[in-house]
Coordinates of N, CA and C in Angstrom, one line a residue:
M2 N 8.5 35.6 5.7 CA 9.8 34.9 5.8 C 9.9 33.8 4.7
A3 N 11.0 33.8 4.0 CA 11.2 32.8 2.9 C 11.5 31.4 3.5
W4 N 11.2 30.4 2.7 CA 11.5 29.0 3.1 C 13.0 28.8 2.9
D5 N 13.6 28.0 3.7 CA 15.0 27.6 3.5 C 15.1 26.8 2.3
P6 N 16.3 26.7 1.7 CA 16.5 26.0 0.4 C 16.2 24.5 0.5
A7 N 16.5 23.9 1.7 CA 16.2 22.5 1.8 C 14.7 22.2 1.8
H8 N 13.9 23.0 2.4 CA 12.4 22.9 2.4 C 11.9 23.0 1.0
K9 N 12.4 24.1 0.3 CA 12.0 24.3 -1.1 C 12.3 23.1 -2.0
S10 N 13.5 22.5 -1.8 CA 13.9 21.4 -2.6 C 13.0 20.2 -2.3
Q11 N 12.7 19.9 -1.0 CA 11.8 18.8 -0.6 C 10.4 19.0 -1.2
T12 N 9.9 20.2 -1.1 CA 8.6 20.5 -1.7 C 8.6 20.2 -3.2
R13 N 9.6 20.6 -3.9 CA 9.7 20.4 -5.3 C 9.7 18.9 -5.6
Q14 N 10.5 18.1 -4.8 CA 10.6 16.7 -5.0 C 9.2 16.0 -4.7
K15 N 8.5 16.5 -3.8 CA 7.1 16.0 -3.5 C 6.2 16.2 -4.7
I16 N 6.3 17.4 -5.2 CA 5.4 17.8 -6.4 C 5.8 16.9 -7.6
L17 N 7.1 16.7 -7.9 CA 7.6 15.9 -9.0 C 7.2 14.4 -8.8
R18 N 7.3 13.9 -7.6 CA 6.9 12.5 -7.3 C 5.4 12.3 -7.6
S19 N 4.6 13.2 -7.0 CA 3.2 13.2 -7.2 C 2.8 13.3 -8.7
A20 N 3.4 14.2 -9.4 CA 3.1 14.4 -10.8 C 3.6 13.2 -11.6
G21 N 4.8 12.7 -11.3 CA 5.3 11.5 -12.0 C 4.3 10.4 -11.9
E22 N 3.9 10.1 -10.7 CA 2.9 9.0 -10.5 C 1.6 9.2 -11.3
L23 N 1.0 10.4 -11.1 CA -0.3 10.6 -11.7 C -0.2 10.7 -13.2
F24 N 0.8 11.5 -13.8 CA 0.9 11.6 -15.2 C 1.2 10.2 -15.8
T25 N 2.1 9.4 -15.2 CA 2.4 8.1 -15.8 C 1.2 7.2 -15.9
L26 N 0.4 7.3 -14.9 CA -0.8 6.4 -14.9 C -2.0 6.9 -15.7
K27 N -2.1 8.3 -15.7 CA -3.3 8.8 -16.4 C -3.1 9.7 -17.6
G28 N -1.9 10.1 -17.8 CA -1.6 11.0 -19.0 C -1.8 12.4 -18.6
F29 N -1.3 13.3 -19.5 CA -1.3 14.7 -19.3 C -2.7 15.3 -19.1
K30 N -3.6 15.0 -20.0 CA -4.9 15.7 -20.0 C -5.8 15.3 -18.8
Q31 N -5.6 14.1 -18.3 CA -6.5 13.6 -17.2 C -6.0 14.0 -15.8
V32 N -4.9 14.8 -15.8 CA -4.4 15.2 -14.5 C -4.4 16.7 -14.4
S33 N -4.9 17.3 -13.4 CA -4.9 18.7 -13.2 C -3.8 19.1 -12.2
I34 N -3.5 20.4 -12.1 CA -2.5 20.9 -11.1 C -3.1 20.6 -9.7
N35 N -4.4 20.8 -9.6 CA -5.0 20.5 -8.3 C -4.8 19.0 -7.9
D36 N -5.0 18.1 -8.9 CA -4.8 16.7 -8.6 C -3.4 16.4 -8.1
V37 N -2.4 17.0 -8.8 CA -1.0 16.8 -8.4 C -0.7 17.3 -7.0
M38 N -1.2 18.5 -6.7 CA -0.9 19.2 -5.4 C -1.7 18.4 -4.3
T39 N -2.9 18.0 -4.5 CA -3.7 17.3 -3.5 C -3.0 16.0 -3.2
H40 N -2.6 15.3 -4.2 CA -1.8 14.0 -4.1 C -0.5 14.2 -3.3
A41 N 0.1 15.3 -3.5 CA 1.4 15.6 -2.8 C 1.1 16.1 -1.4
G42 N -0.1 16.4 -1.1 CA -0.4 17.0 0.3 C -0.1 18.4 0.4
L43 N -0.2 19.2 -0.7 CA 0.2 20.6 -0.7 C -0.9 21.4 -1.3
T44 N -0.9 22.7 -1.2 CA -1.9 23.6 -1.7 C -1.5 24.0 -3.2
R45 N -2.4 24.4 -3.9 CA -2.2 24.8 -5.3 C -1.2 26.0 -5.4
G46 N -1.3 26.9 -4.4 CA -0.4 28.0 -4.4 C 1.0 27.7 -4.4
A47 N 1.4 26.6 -3.8 CA 2.8 26.1 -3.7 C 3.3 25.8 -5.1
F48 N 2.5 25.4 -6.0 CA 2.9 25.0 -7.3 C 3.7 26.0 -8.0
Y49 N 3.2 27.3 -8.0 CA 3.8 28.3 -8.8 C 5.1 28.9 -8.2
A50 N 5.5 28.4 -7.1 CA 6.8 28.7 -6.6 C 7.9 27.8 -7.2
H51 N 7.4 26.8 -7.9 CA 8.3 25.8 -8.5 C 8.2 25.6 -10.0
F52 N 7.0 25.9 -10.5 CA 6.8 25.7 -12.0 C 6.0 26.8 -12.5
D53 N 6.2 27.1 -13.8 CA 5.4 28.2 -14.4 C 4.1 27.7 -14.9
N54 N 4.0 26.4 -15.3 CA 2.8 25.8 -15.8 C 2.8 24.3 -15.8
K55 N 1.7 23.7 -16.2 CA 1.5 22.3 -16.1 C 2.4 21.6 -17.2
S56 N 2.6 22.2 -18.3 CA 3.5 21.6 -19.3 C 4.9 21.5 -18.8
E57 N 5.4 22.5 -18.1 CA 6.8 22.5 -17.6 C 6.9 21.3 -16.5
L58 N 5.9 21.2 -15.7 CA 5.8 20.2 -14.7 C 5.8 18.8 -15.4
Y59 N 5.0 18.6 -16.4 CA 4.9 17.4 -17.1 C 6.3 16.9 -17.7
A60 N 7.0 17.9 -18.3 CA 8.3 17.6 -18.9 C 9.3 17.1 -17.8
E61 N 9.3 17.8 -16.7 CA 10.2 17.4 -15.6 C 9.8 16.2 -14.9
A62 N 8.5 16.0 -14.8 CA 7.9 14.8 -14.1 C 8.3 13.5 -14.9
I63 N 8.3 13.6 -16.2 CA 8.7 12.4 -17.0 C 10.1 11.9 -16.6
V64 N 11.0 12.8 -16.5 CA 12.4 12.5 -16.2 C 12.5 12.0 -14.7
F65 N 11.8 12.7 -13.8 CA 11.8 12.3 -12.4 C 11.2 10.9 -12.3
A66 N 10.1 10.6 -12.9 CA 9.4 9.3 -12.8 C 10.3 8.2 -13.4
A67 N 10.9 8.5 -14.5 CA 11.8 7.5 -15.1 C 13.0 7.1 -14.2
K68 N 13.6 8.1 -13.6 CA 14.7 7.9 -12.6 C 14.2 7.1 -11.4
D69 N 13.1 7.4 -10.9 CA 12.5 6.7 -9.8 C 12.3 5.3 -10.1
A70 N 11.7 5.0 -11.3 CA 11.4 3.6 -11.7 C 12.7 2.9 -11.9
K71 N 13.7 3.5 -12.5 CA 15.0 2.9 -12.8 C 15.6 2.5 -11.4
N72 N 15.7 3.4 -10.5 CA 16.3 3.1 -9.2 C 15.6 2.0 -8.5
Q73 N 14.3 1.9 -8.6 CA 13.6 0.8 -7.9 C 13.9 -0.5 -8.6
R74 N 13.9 -0.5 -9.9 CA 14.2 -1.8 -10.6 C 15.7 -2.2 -10.4
L75 N 16.6 -1.2 -10.4 CA 18.0 -1.6 -10.1 C 18.2 -2.1 -8.7
G76 N 17.5 -1.6 -7.8 CA 17.6 -2.1 -6.4 C 17.1 -3.6 -6.3
Q77 N 16.1 -3.9 -7.1 CA 15.5 -5.2 -7.1 C 16.4 -6.2 -7.9
A78 N 17.2 -5.7 -8.8 CA 18.0 -6.6 -9.7 C 19.4 -6.8 -9.3
Q79 N 19.9 -6.3 -8.2 CA 21.3 -6.4 -7.9 C 21.8 -7.9 -7.7
C80 N 22.8 -8.2 -8.4 CA 23.4 -9.6 -8.3 C 24.9 -9.4 -8.4
D81 N 25.6 -10.5 -8.1 CA 27.1 -10.5 -8.2 C 27.6 -10.4 -9.6
Q82 N 26.9 -11.1 -10.5 CA 27.3 -11.0 -11.9 C 26.5 -10.0 -12.7
A83 N 27.2 -9.2 -13.5 CA 26.5 -8.2 -14.3 C 25.5 -8.7 -15.2
S84 N 25.8 -9.9 -15.8 CA 24.8 -10.5 -16.7 C 23.5 -11.0 -16.0
D85 N 23.7 -11.4 -14.7 CA 22.5 -11.8 -13.9 C 21.7 -10.6 -13.5
T86 N 22.4 -9.5 -13.2 CA 21.7 -8.2 -12.9 C 20.9 -7.8 -14.1
M87 N 21.5 -7.8 -15.3 CA 20.8 -7.4 -16.5 C 19.6 -8.3 -16.8
A88 N 19.7 -9.6 -16.6 CA 18.6 -10.5 -16.8 C 17.5 -10.2 -15.8
K89 N 17.8 -10.0 -14.5 CA 16.8 -9.6 -13.5 C 16.2 -8.3 -13.8
L90 N 16.9 -7.3 -14.3 CA 16.4 -6.0 -14.6 C 15.4 -6.2 -15.8
L91 N 15.7 -6.9 -16.8 CA 14.8 -7.1 -17.9 C 13.5 -7.8 -17.4
Q92 N 13.7 -8.8 -16.5 CA 12.5 -9.5 -16.0 C 11.6 -8.6 -15.2
A93 N 12.2 -7.7 -14.4 CA 11.4 -6.8 -13.6 C 10.7 -5.8 -14.4
Y94 N 11.4 -5.4 -15.5 CA 10.7 -4.4 -16.4 C 9.7 -5.0 -17.3
I95 N 10.0 -6.1 -17.9 CA 9.1 -6.7 -18.9 C 8.4 -7.8 -18.1
S96 N 7.3 -7.4 -17.4 CA 6.6 -8.3 -16.5 C 5.1 -7.8 -16.5
I97 N 4.2 -8.8 -16.2 CA 2.8 -8.5 -16.1 C 2.6 -7.5 -14.9
E98 N 3.4 -7.7 -13.9 CA 3.2 -6.8 -12.7 C 3.5 -5.3 -13.1
H99 N 4.5 -5.1 -13.9 CA 4.8 -3.8 -14.4 C 3.7 -3.3 -15.3
A100 N 3.3 -4.1 -16.2 CA 2.2 -3.7 -17.1 C 0.9 -3.4 -16.4
Q101 N 0.7 -4.0 -15.3 CA -0.6 -3.8 -14.6 C -0.4 -2.7 -13.5
K102 N 0.4 -1.7 -13.7 CA 0.5 -0.5 -12.9 C 1.2 -0.9 -11.5
A103 N 2.1 -1.7 -11.5 CA 2.9 -2.0 -10.3 C 3.5 -0.7 -9.8
Q104 N 4.2 -0.8 -8.7 CA 4.8 0.4 -8.1 C 5.9 0.9 -9.1
S105 N 6.0 2.2 -9.3 CA 6.9 2.9 -10.1 C 6.9 2.5 -11.6
P106 N 5.7 2.7 -12.2 CA 5.6 2.3 -13.7 C 6.5 3.2 -14.5
C107 N 7.1 2.7 -15.5 CA 8.0 3.5 -16.4 C 7.2 4.4 -17.4
P108 N 7.5 5.7 -17.4 CA 6.8 6.6 -18.3 C 7.0 6.3 -19.8
L109 N 8.1 5.6 -20.1 CA 8.4 5.3 -21.5 C 7.3 4.3 -22.0
A110 N 6.9 3.4 -21.2 CA 5.9 2.4 -21.7 C 4.5 3.0 -21.4
F111 N 4.3 3.6 -20.3 CA 3.0 4.1 -19.9 C 2.5 5.3 -20.6
L112 N 3.4 6.1 -21.1 CA 3.0 7.4 -21.8 C 3.2 7.3 -23.3
I113 N 3.4 6.2 -23.8 CA 3.8 6.0 -25.2 C 2.8 6.7 -26.2
S114 N 1.5 6.6 -25.9 CA 0.6 7.3 -26.8 C 0.4 8.7 -26.4
D115 N 0.5 9.1 -25.2 CA 0.3 10.4 -24.7 C 1.4 11.4 -25.2
I116 N 2.6 10.9 -25.3 CA 3.7 11.7 -25.6 C 3.6 12.2 -27.1
G117 N 3.1 11.4 -27.9 CA 3.0 11.8 -29.4 C 2.2 13.0 -29.6
I118 N 1.3 13.3 -28.7 CA 0.4 14.5 -28.9 C 0.7 15.6 -27.8
S119 N 1.9 15.5 -27.2 CA 2.3 16.4 -26.2 C 3.1 17.6 -26.8
Q120 N 3.4 18.6 -25.9 CA 4.2 19.7 -26.3 C 5.7 19.3 -26.6
P121 N 6.4 20.0 -27.4 CA 7.8 19.7 -27.7 C 8.7 19.5 -26.4
Q122 N 8.4 20.3 -25.4 CA 9.2 20.2 -24.2 C 9.1 18.8 -23.6
A123 N 7.8 18.3 -23.5 CA 7.6 16.9 -23.0 C 8.2 15.9 -23.9
Q124 N 8.1 16.1 -25.2 CA 8.7 15.1 -26.2 C 10.2 15.1 -26.0
A125 N 10.8 16.2 -25.8 CA 12.3 16.3 -25.5 C 12.7 15.6 -24.3
S126 N 11.9 15.7 -23.2 CA 12.1 15.0 -22.0 C 12.0 13.5 -22.2
Y127 N 11.0 13.1 -22.9 CA 10.8 11.6 -23.2 C 12.0 11.1 -24.0
A128 N 12.4 11.9 -25.0 CA 13.6 11.5 -25.8 C 14.8 11.3 -25.0
K129 N 15.0 12.3 -24.0 CA 16.2 12.2 -23.1 C 16.1 10.9 -22.3
V130 N 15.0 10.6 -21.8 CA 14.8 9.4 -21.0 C 15.1 8.1 -21.8
L131 N 14.5 8.1 -23.0 CA 14.7 7.0 -24.0 C 16.2 6.8 -24.3
R132 N 16.8 7.9 -24.7 CA 18.2 7.9 -25.0 C 19.0 7.3 -23.8
G133 N 18.7 7.8 -22.6 CA 19.4 7.3 -21.4 C 19.2 5.8 -21.2
L134 N 18.0 5.3 -21.5 CA 17.8 3.9 -21.3 C 18.6 3.1 -22.3
I135 N 18.7 3.5 -23.6 CA 19.4 2.9 -24.6 C 20.9 2.9 -24.3
E136 N 21.4 4.0 -23.8 CA 22.8 4.1 -23.5 C 23.2 3.3 -22.3
Q137 N 22.3 3.2 -21.3 CA 22.5 2.3 -20.1 C 22.5 0.9 -20.5
L138 N 21.6 0.5 -21.4 CA 21.6 -0.9 -21.9 C 22.9 -1.2 -22.6
S139 N 23.3 -0.3 -23.4 CA 24.6 -0.5 -24.2 C 25.8 -0.6 -23.3
S140 N 25.9 0.3 -22.3 CA 27.1 0.3 -21.4 C 27.0 -0.9 -20.5
S141 N 25.9 -1.3 -20.0 CA 25.7 -2.4 -19.1 C 25.9 -3.7 -19.7
S142 N 25.5 -3.9 -21.0 CA 25.6 -5.1 -21.7 C 26.8 -5.3 -22.5
G143 N 27.5 -4.1 -22.9 CA 28.6 -4.2 -23.8 C 28.2 -4.4 -25.2
Q144 N 26.9 -4.2 -25.5 CA 26.4 -4.4 -26.9 C 26.3 -3.1 -27.6
S145 N 26.1 -3.1 -28.9 CA 26.1 -1.9 -29.7 C 24.8 -1.1 -29.4
M146 N 24.8 0.1 -29.8 CA 23.6 1.0 -29.7 C 22.4 0.4 -30.5
Q147 N 22.7 -0.2 -31.6 CA 21.6 -0.8 -32.4 C 21.0 -2.0 -31.6
Q148 N 21.8 -2.8 -31.1 CA 21.3 -4.0 -30.3 C 20.5 -3.4 -29.1
S149 N 21.0 -2.4 -28.4 CA 20.4 -1.8 -27.3 C 19.1 -1.2 -27.6
M150 N 19.0 -0.6 -28.8 CA 17.7 0.0 -29.3 C 16.7 -1.1 -29.5
Q151 N 17.2 -2.2 -30.0 CA 16.2 -3.4 -30.2 C 15.7 -3.9 -28.9
A152 N 16.6 -3.9 -27.9 CA 16.1 -4.3 -26.5 C 15.2 -3.3 -26.0
A153 N 15.5 -2.0 -26.1 CA 14.6 -1.0 -25.6 C 13.2 -1.0 -26.2
I154 N 13.2 -1.3 -27.5 CA 11.9 -1.4 -28.3 C 11.1 -2.6 -27.7
A155 N 11.8 -3.7 -27.5 CA 11.1 -4.9 -26.9 C 10.6 -4.6 -25.5
M156 N 11.4 -3.9 -24.7 CA 11.0 -3.6 -23.4 C 9.8 -2.7 -23.3
I157 N 9.9 -1.6 -24.0 CA 8.8 -0.5 -23.9 C 7.6 -1.0 -24.7
G158 N 7.8 -1.6 -25.9 CA 6.7 -2.1 -26.7 C 6.0 -3.2 -26.0
G159 N 6.7 -4.1 -25.4 CA 6.1 -5.3 -24.8 C 5.2 -4.9 -23.6
V160 N 5.7 -4.0 -22.8 CA 4.9 -3.6 -21.7 C 3.7 -2.8 -22.1
A161 N 3.9 -1.9 -23.1 CA 2.8 -1.1 -23.6 C 1.7 -1.9 -24.2
L162 N 2.1 -2.9 -25.0 CA 1.1 -3.8 -25.6 C 0.4 -4.7 -24.6
A163 N 1.1 -5.2 -23.7 CA 0.5 -6.1 -22.7 C -0.4 -5.3 -21.8
R164 N -0.1 -4.0 -21.6 CA -1.0 -3.1 -20.8 C -2.2 -2.8 -21.6
A165 N -2.2 -2.8 -22.9 CA -3.3 -2.3 -23.7 C -4.4 -3.4 -24.0
T166 N -4.1 -4.6 -23.6 CA -5.1 -5.6 -23.9 C -5.7 -6.1 -22.6
A167 N -7.0 -6.5 -22.8 CA -7.8 -7.0 -21.6 C -7.7 -8.6 -21.6
D168 N -7.0 -9.1 -22.6 CA -6.8 -10.6 -22.7 C -5.6 -11.0 -21.9
S169 N -5.8 -11.6 -20.7 CA -4.6 -11.9 -19.9 C -3.7 -12.9 -20.5
E170 N -4.2 -13.9 -21.2 CA -3.3 -14.8 -21.9 C -2.5 -14.2 -23.0
L171 N -3.1 -13.3 -23.8 CA -2.3 -12.6 -24.8 C -1.3 -11.7 -24.1
S172 N -1.7 -11.0 -23.1 CA -0.8 -10.1 -22.4 C 0.5 -10.9 -21.9
Q173 N 0.3 -12.1 -21.4 CA 1.4 -12.9 -20.9 C 2.3 -13.3 -22.1
Q174 N 1.6 -13.7 -23.2 CA 2.4 -14.1 -24.4 C 3.2 -12.9 -24.9
L175 N 2.7 -11.7 -24.9 CA 3.4 -10.5 -25.3 C 4.6 -10.3 -24.4
I176 N 4.4 -10.4 -23.1 CA 5.5 -10.2 -22.2 C 6.6 -11.2 -22.4
D177 N 6.2 -12.5 -22.6 CA 7.2 -13.6 -22.8 C 8.0 -13.3 -24.1
A178 N 7.3 -12.9 -25.2 CA 8.0 -12.6 -26.5 C 8.9 -11.4 -26.3
A179 N 8.4 -10.4 -25.7 CA 9.2 -9.2 -25.5 C 10.5 -9.5 -24.7
L180 N 10.3 -10.2 -23.6 CA 11.5 -10.6 -22.8 C 12.5 -11.4 -23.6
A181 N 12.0 -12.4 -24.3 CA 12.9 -13.2 -25.2 C 13.6 -12.3 -26.2
S182 N 12.9 -11.4 -26.8 CA 13.5 -10.5 -27.8 C 14.6 -9.5 -27.2
A183 N 14.3 -9.0 -26.0 CA 15.2 -8.1 -25.3 C 16.5 -8.8 -24.9
K184 N 16.3 -10.0 -24.4 CA 17.5 -10.8 -23.9 C 18.3 -11.2 -25.1
S185 N 17.7 -11.5 -26.2 CA 18.4 -11.9 -27.4 C 19.1 -10.7 -28.0
A186 N 18.5 -9.6 -28.0 CA 19.1 -8.4 -28.6 C 20.4 -8.0 -27.9
I187 N 20.5 -8.2 -26.6 CA 21.7 -7.8 -25.8 C 22.4 -9.0 -25.3
N188 N 22.2 -10.1 -25.8 CA 22.9 -11.4 -25.5 C 22.9 -11.7 -24.0
V189 N 21.7 -11.7 -23.4 CA 21.6 -12.0 -21.9 C 21.1 -13.4 -21.8

């Protein structure tokens, strides 16, 4: 007997959530299909009903994890004034907590070195997410795409660099500088 469509969709979401978390924290090579499925509470056999291979899962998980992280941060940043919401969003993203693997880490910052050596399908997903962030910054702030790119570079780069160093003082300085740069770029 075949599973009903709702069950199949829920299972796919579980797999994507599990993969998004694991890939974002560990990268493509450090995560196996078995890791993803065990983390999701499912058997390996269920994987092939949803994905052809690990590379396909990785590409889709990048987009899924980015949407999940975005929704979480937007929920934390809601304010009456759009400019206040944008400031809170930047502060939630460009933070030590985010750099130190807080809940829902952003794959843009956490996979920055992994994506460069990935398959084209994963790189295309990463580009889609990056483009979406830049467009969201532009539409939310009313600033140009160029200014929004500068903010995105500060956001992603600041978190990636703060995450890469074991020096907590330097990490905080990087976060502070990145936050100031992002705010300046989109006039927040």
